[in-house]
XYZ file of C-alpha atoms in Angstrom:
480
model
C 20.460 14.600 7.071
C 19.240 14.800 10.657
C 17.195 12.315 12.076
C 16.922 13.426 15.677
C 16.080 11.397 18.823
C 13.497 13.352 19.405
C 11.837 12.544 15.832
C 9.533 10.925 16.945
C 9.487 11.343 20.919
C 8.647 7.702 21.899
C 11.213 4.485 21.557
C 8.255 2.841 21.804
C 7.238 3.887 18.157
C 10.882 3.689 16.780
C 11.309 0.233 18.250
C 7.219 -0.703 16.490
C 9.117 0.859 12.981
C 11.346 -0.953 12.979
C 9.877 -4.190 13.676
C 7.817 -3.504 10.645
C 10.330 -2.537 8.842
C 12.638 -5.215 9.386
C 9.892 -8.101 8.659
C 8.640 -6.544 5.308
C 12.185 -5.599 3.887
C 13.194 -9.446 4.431
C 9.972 -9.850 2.965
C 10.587 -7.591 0.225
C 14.208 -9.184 -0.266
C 13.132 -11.853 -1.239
C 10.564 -10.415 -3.555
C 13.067 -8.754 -4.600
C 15.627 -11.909 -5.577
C 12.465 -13.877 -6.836
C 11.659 -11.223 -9.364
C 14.235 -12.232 -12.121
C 13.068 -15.455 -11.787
C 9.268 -15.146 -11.558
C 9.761 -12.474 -15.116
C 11.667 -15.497 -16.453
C 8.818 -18.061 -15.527
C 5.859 -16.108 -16.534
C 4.783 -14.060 -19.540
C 3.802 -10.337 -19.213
C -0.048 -11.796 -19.885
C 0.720 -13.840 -16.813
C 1.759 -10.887 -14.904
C -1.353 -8.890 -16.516
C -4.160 -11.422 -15.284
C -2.389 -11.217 -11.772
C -2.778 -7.912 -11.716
C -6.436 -7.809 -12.992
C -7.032 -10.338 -9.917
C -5.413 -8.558 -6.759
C -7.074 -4.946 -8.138
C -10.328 -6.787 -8.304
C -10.061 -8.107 -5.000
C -8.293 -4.950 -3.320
C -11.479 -3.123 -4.666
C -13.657 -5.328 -2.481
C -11.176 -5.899 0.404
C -11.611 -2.511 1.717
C -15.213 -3.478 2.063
C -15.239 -6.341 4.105
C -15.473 -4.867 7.402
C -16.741 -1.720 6.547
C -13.850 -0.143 8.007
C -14.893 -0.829 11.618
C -11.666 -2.728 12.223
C -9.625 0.738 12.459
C -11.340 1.307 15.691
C -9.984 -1.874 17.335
C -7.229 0.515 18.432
C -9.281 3.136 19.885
C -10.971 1.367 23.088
C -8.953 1.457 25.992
C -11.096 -0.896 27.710
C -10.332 -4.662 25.903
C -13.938 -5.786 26.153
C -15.348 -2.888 23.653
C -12.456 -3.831 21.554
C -13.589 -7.379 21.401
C -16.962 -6.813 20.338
C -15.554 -4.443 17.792
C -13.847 -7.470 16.651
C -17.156 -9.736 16.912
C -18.809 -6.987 14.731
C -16.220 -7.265 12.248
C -16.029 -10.603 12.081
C -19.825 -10.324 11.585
C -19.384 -8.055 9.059
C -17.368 -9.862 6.714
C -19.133 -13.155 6.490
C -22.258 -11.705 5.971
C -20.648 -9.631 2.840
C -18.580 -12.845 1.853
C -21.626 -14.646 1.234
C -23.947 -11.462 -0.753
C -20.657 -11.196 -3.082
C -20.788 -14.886 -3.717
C -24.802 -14.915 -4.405
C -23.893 -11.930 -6.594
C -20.816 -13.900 -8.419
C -22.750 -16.797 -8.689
C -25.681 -15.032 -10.953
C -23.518 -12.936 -12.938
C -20.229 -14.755 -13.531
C -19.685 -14.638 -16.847
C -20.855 -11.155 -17.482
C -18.842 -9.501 -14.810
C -15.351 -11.271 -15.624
C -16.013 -10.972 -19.741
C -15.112 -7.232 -19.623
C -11.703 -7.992 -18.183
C -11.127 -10.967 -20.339
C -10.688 -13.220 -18.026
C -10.494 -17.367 -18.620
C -10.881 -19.841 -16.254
C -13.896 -17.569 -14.613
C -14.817 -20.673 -12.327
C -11.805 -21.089 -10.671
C -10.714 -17.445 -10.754
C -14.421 -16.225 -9.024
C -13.553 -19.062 -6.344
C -10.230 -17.850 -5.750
C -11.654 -14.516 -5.575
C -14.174 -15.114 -2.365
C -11.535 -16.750 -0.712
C -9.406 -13.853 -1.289
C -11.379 -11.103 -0.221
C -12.547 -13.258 2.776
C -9.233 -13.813 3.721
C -8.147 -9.903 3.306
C -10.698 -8.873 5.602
C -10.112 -11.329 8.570
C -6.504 -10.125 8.101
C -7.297 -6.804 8.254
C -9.085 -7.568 11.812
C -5.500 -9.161 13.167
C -3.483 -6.701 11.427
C -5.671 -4.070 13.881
C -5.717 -6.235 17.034
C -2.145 -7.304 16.732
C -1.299 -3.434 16.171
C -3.620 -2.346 19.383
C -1.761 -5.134 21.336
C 1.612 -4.337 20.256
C 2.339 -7.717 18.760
C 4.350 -5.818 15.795
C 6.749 -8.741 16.149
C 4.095 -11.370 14.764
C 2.966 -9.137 12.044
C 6.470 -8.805 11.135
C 6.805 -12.750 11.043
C 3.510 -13.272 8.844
C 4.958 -10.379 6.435
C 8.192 -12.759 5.636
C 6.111 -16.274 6.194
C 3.210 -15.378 3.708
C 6.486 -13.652 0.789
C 8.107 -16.846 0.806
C 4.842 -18.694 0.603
C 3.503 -17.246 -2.455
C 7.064 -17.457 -3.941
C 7.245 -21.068 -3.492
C 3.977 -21.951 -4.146
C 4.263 -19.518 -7.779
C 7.288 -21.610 -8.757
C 6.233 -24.880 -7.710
C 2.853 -24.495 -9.820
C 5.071 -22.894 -12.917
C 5.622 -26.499 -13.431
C 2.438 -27.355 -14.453
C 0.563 -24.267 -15.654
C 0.718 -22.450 -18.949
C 3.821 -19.580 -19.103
C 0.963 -16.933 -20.158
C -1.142 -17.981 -17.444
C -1.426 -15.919 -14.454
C -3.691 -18.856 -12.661
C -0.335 -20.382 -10.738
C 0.526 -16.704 -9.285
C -2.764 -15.850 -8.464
C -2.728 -19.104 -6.644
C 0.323 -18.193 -4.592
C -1.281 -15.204 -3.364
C -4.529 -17.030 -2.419
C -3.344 -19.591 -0.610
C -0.189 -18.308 1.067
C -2.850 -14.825 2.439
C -5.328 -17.382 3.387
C -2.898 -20.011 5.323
C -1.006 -16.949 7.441
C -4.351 -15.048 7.944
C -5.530 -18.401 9.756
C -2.958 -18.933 12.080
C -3.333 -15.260 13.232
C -7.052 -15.711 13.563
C -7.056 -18.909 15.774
C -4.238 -17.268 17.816
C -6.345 -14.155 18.823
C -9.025 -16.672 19.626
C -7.056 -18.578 21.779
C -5.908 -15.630 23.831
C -9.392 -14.285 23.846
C -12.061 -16.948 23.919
C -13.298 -16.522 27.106
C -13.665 -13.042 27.116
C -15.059 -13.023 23.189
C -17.684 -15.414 25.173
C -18.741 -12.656 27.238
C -19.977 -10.368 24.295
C -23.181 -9.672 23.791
C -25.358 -8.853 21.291
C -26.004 -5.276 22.875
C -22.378 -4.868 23.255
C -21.947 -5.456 19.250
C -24.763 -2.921 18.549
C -23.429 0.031 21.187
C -19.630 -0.169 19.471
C -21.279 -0.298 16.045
C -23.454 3.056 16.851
C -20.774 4.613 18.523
C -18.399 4.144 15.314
C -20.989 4.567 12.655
C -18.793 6.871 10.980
C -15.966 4.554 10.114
C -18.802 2.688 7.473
C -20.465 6.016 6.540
C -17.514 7.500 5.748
C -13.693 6.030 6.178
C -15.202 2.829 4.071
C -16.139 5.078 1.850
C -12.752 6.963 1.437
C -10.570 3.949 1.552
C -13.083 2.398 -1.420
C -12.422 5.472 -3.150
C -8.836 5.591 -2.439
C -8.278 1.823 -3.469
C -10.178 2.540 -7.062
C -8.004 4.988 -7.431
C -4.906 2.898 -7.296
C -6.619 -0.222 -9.034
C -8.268 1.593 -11.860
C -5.070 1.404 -13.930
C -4.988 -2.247 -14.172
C -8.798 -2.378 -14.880
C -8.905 -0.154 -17.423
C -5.879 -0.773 -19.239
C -7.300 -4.739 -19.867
C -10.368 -2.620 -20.894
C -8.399 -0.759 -23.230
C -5.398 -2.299 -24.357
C -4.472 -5.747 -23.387
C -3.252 -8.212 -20.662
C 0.430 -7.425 -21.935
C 0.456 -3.813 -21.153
C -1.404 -4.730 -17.491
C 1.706 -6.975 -16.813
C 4.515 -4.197 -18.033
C 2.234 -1.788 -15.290
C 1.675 -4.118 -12.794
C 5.609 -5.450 -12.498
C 6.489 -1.639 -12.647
C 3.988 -0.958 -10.080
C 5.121 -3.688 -7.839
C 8.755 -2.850 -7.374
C 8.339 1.281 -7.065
C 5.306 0.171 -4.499
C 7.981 -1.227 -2.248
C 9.329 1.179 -0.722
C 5.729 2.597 0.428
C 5.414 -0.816 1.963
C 8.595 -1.394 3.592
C 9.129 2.292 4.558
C 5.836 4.305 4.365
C 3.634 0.961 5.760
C 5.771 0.514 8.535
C 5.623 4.064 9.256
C 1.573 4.326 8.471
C 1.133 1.282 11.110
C 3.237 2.977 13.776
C 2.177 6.528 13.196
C -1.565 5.528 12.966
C -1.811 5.083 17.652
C 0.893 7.591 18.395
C -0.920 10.283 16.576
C -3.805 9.100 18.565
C -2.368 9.486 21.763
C -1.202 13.111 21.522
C -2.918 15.227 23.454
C -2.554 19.111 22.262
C -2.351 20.682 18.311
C 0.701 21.215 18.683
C 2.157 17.528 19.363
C 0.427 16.538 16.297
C 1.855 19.399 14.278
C 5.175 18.256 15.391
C 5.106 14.537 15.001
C 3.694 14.845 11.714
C 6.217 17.139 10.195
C 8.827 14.869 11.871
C 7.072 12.123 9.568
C 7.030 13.765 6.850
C 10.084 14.800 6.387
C 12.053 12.042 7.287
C 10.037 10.086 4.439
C 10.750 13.168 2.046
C 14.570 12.511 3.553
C 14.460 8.755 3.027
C 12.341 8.607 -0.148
C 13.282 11.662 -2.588
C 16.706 10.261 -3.843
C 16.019 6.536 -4.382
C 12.790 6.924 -6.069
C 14.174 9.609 -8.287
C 17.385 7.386 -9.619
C 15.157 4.326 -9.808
C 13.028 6.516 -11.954
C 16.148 7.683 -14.047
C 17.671 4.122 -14.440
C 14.646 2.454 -14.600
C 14.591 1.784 -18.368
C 17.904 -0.363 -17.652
C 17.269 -2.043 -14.205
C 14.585 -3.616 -15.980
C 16.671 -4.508 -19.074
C 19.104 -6.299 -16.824
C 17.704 -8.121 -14.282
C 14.066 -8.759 -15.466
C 14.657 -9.496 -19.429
C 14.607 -7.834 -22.287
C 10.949 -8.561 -23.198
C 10.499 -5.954 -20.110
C 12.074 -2.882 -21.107
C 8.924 -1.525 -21.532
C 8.051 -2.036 -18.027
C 11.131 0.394 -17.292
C 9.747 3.068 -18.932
C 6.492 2.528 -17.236
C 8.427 3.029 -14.456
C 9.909 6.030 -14.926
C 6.000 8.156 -15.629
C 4.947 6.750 -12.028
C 7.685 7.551 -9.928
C 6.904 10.807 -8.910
C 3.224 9.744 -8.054
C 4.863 6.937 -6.122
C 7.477 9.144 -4.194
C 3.831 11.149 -3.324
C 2.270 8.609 -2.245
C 4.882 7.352 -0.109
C 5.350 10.825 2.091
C 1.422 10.882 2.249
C 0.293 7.875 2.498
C 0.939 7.939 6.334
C -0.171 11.671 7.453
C -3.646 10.225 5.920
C -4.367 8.843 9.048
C -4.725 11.861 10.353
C -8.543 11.977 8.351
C -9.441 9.163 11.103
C -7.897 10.416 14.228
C -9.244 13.951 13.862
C -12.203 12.937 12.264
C -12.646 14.540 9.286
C -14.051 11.535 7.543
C -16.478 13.882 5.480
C -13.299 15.509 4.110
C -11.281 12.712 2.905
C -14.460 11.331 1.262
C -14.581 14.643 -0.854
C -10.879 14.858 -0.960
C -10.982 11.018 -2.683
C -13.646 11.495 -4.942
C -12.163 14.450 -6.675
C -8.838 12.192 -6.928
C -10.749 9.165 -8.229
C -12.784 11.441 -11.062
C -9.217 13.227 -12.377
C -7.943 9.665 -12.234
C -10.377 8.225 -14.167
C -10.498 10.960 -16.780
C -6.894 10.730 -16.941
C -7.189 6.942 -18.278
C -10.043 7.719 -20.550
C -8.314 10.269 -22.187
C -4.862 7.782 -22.153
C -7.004 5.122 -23.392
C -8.893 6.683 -26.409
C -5.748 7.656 -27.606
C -4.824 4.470 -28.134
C -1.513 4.879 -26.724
C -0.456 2.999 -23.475
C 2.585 4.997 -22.436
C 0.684 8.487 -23.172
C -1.907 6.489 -20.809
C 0.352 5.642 -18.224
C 2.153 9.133 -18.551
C -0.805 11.198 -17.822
C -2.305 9.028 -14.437
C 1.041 9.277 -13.247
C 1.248 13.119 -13.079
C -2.572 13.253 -12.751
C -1.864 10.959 -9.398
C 1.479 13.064 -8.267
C -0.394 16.520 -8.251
C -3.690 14.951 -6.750
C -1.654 12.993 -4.013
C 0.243 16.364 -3.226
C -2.467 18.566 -2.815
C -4.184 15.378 -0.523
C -0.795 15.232 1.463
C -0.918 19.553 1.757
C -4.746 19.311 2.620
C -4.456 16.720 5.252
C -1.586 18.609 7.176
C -3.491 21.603 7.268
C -5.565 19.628 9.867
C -3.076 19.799 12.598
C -1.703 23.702 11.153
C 0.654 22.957 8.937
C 0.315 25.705 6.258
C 1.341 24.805 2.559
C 4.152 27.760 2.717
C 6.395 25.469 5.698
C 5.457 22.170 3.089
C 7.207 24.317 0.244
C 10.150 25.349 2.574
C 10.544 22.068 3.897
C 10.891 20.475 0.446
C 12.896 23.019 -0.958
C 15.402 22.663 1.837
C 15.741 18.814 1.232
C 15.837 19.308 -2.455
C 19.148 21.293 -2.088
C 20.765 19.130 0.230
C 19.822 16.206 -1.816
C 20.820 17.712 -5.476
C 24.250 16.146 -4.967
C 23.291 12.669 -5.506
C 20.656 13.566 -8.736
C 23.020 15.531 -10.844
C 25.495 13.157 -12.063
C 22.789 10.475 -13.272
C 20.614 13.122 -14.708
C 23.687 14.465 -16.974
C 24.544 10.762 -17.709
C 21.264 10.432 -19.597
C 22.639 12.808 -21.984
C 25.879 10.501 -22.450
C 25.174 6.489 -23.304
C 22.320 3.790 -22.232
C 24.252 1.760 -19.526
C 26.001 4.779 -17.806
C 22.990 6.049 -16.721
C 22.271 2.395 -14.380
C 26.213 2.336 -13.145
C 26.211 6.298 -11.942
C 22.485 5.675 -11.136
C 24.076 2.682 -8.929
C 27.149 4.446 -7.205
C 24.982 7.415 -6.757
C 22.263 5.053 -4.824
C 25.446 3.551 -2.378
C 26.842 7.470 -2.091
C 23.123 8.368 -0.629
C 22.573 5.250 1.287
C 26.203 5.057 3.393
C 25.443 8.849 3.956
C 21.994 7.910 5.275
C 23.727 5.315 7.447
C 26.365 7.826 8.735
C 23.567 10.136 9.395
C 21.917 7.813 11.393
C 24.643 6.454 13.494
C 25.533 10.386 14.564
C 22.364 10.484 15.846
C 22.027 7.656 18.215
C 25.228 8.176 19.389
């Protein structure tokens, strides 16, 4: 594999990668090493109402600012950016406080379709949630415009082993099939790290936030009124998309089969954080700043197929072995989970290589185009779970959004390229071309499937290390 130098063009945007990176795969780590435990602690229900909760609250998170904190990185002069920032802050109190009017006159009758207990505590959890996602979005924007990557990086790993902690400290008390101690953990540990970036940024800038005016809040919300009319829009879309699962399936089935999806979901969605997040964050101002067609053309197919490079492999043997990995280090009672696993990985693998390039609806705005683009994927979607659902059978369910979600997310990712003339016959070629230099490491575990259970997780395994010490190599020639 060749990862060039000039893959990117700026060290500047390597060194911001991998800044990310580093934070969320420490983060991620120790995710990762929690699992076993947390699967051990809690009950797939538990799991299930978690799950429930963050798609809930992701659905409404997008929301909060209207979308106007993406444009904190397009000012060059600080002082629009800060009344950007005063508008957003604006933006999501005043929707904190409708959604809590609304919660507080029909409770009972929104949470009843989800069954949901505890619908007191859990709505009260819930506004401090979303509130919380929202002024962390705003950081997460300014910190990004300001280059702080190192401080994101820092609240990534602070707010993991936070919500860790705070979920095995409360397993003490609550209920095994209650999700109320996890959902907890993520509550407070977003809500303690989103306030110490908050009252940093208003340290720094308090002077000059006390310089914004009024007028200066209504020019930068005019002269971005298409980041609420339409990338709030697309990002709502986008979000039901990926939380629709865990809503309907409670609507469906039960809080069982929400926790085998949601723990499958979790640990295929990490690489798209670690990797594709990173890479989203970074790619989101370079893009910005290139000046002809043809620079975009180029850094996005750089992008692209070094995820494609990084991503194919691992996602495919995770899907192969997943059956086992789950078996082994999560419990038995998961196995199920495993096989979840194994229908979404291709949508996730999808997801991951476009996930980033969809920035590109923002920075050459074609808004009105990824708003179409999203509602066709959020209609097959949907149909996709009706269909699974009324057939009363879970994995057929889960089968069919996964491959609904890999062809939609494909012909997004082919779409969205097209924007900077990309044409879907170089897509083809460049996927073919990786597929037959990465064949090498899928053949052995696919024919082991054929053989017995556990064979398939050790080859799986060895062929994993085999891909990864080549990536290394790869690497290393590079920079040299």
């Amino acid at each position: 594999m060749k990862i060039t130098k000039r893959m990117l063009s700026s060290k500047g945007f390597i060194k911001n990668i991998i800044l990310l990176v580093s934070g969320t795969l420490l983060a991620q780590s120790v995710s990762i090493i929690s699992s076993p435990i947390l699967t051990r602690i809690y009950s797939p229900e538990a799991f299930g109402e978690l799950g429930v909760f963050t798609s809930i609250t992701s659905i409404f998170s997008v929301f909060m600012c209207l979308r106007y904190e993406l444009a904190l990185v397009i000012p060059k002069e600080k002082e629009y950016a800060l009344a950007l920032l005063c508008l957003s802050f604006s933006i999501c109190c005043l929707i904190t406080g409708n959604v809590a009017l609304f919660i507080l006159y029909s409770q009972k009758n929104i949470f009843k379709s989800f069954k949901i207990n505890n619908s007191c505590l859990f709505a009260l959890l819930f506004l401090i949630y979303i509130f919380s996602s929202g002024i962390f979005s705003i950081c997460n924007y300014w910190y990004t415009r300001e280059g702080k990557f190192k401080y994101l990086a820092n609240r990534q790993i602070v707010n993991t082993v936070l919500t860790i902690g705070i979920e095995i400290i409360l397993s003490l008390f609550i209920a095994k099939n209650s999700g109320m101690g996890m959902i907890l953990g993520y509550t407070l540990s977003l809500s303690i790290t989103t306030l110490i970036l908050f009252v940093n940024i208003l340290k720094e800038n308090y002077c000059d936030i006390k310089k914004i005016t009024i007028k200066d809040i209504r020019k930068e919300a005019y002269k971005y009124r298409e980041f609420p009319l339409f990338a709030s829009w697309t990002a709502l879309l986008n979000t039901l998309s990926f939380s629709l699962p865990s809503l309907m399936l409670s609507f469906f089935f039960n809080s069982n089969i929400v926790g085998y999806y949601s723990l499958a979901y979790k640990i295929l969605d990490m690489p798209v954080s670690l990797v594709g997040g990173a890479v989203a964050q970074a790619f989101y101002p370079q893009i910005n700043a290139q000046n002809t067609l043809e620079d975009k053309k180029n850094l996005t197919l750089k992008v692209v197929k070094t995820l494609l490079e990084i991503g194919l492999v691992p996602v495919i043997l995770v899907g192969i072995a997943a059956p086992w990995i789950f078996t082994v280090f999560f419990g038995k009672e998961w196995v199920t989970t495993g096989y979840y696993a194994r229908l979404l990985s291709l949508w996730i693998l999808a997801v991951f290589v476009g996930s980033p390039v969809s920035n590109l609806y923002v920075t050459m705005n074609r808004q009105k185009e990824g708003l179409c683009v999203n509602i066709i994927m959020l209609i097959v979607r949907f149909l996709s779970l009706v269909i699974g659902g009324y057939s009363g059978q879970p994995m057929f369910a889960i089968a069919l959004f996964g491959g609904a979600g890999a062809i939609m997310w494909i012909f997004n990712s082919t779409y969205i390229m097209s924007f900077v003339d990309i044409r879907p016959k170089e897509v083809k070629e460049l996927f073919l071309s990786i597929i037959k230099r990465k064949i090498k490491y899928l053949i052995f575990p696919v024919v082991s499937l054929f053989i017995n259970n556990y064979i398939v997780l050790l080859i799986s395994i060895l062929c994993g290390i085999w891909f990864l010490l080549d990536l290394v190599k790869n690497i290393r020639d590079d920079v040299k």
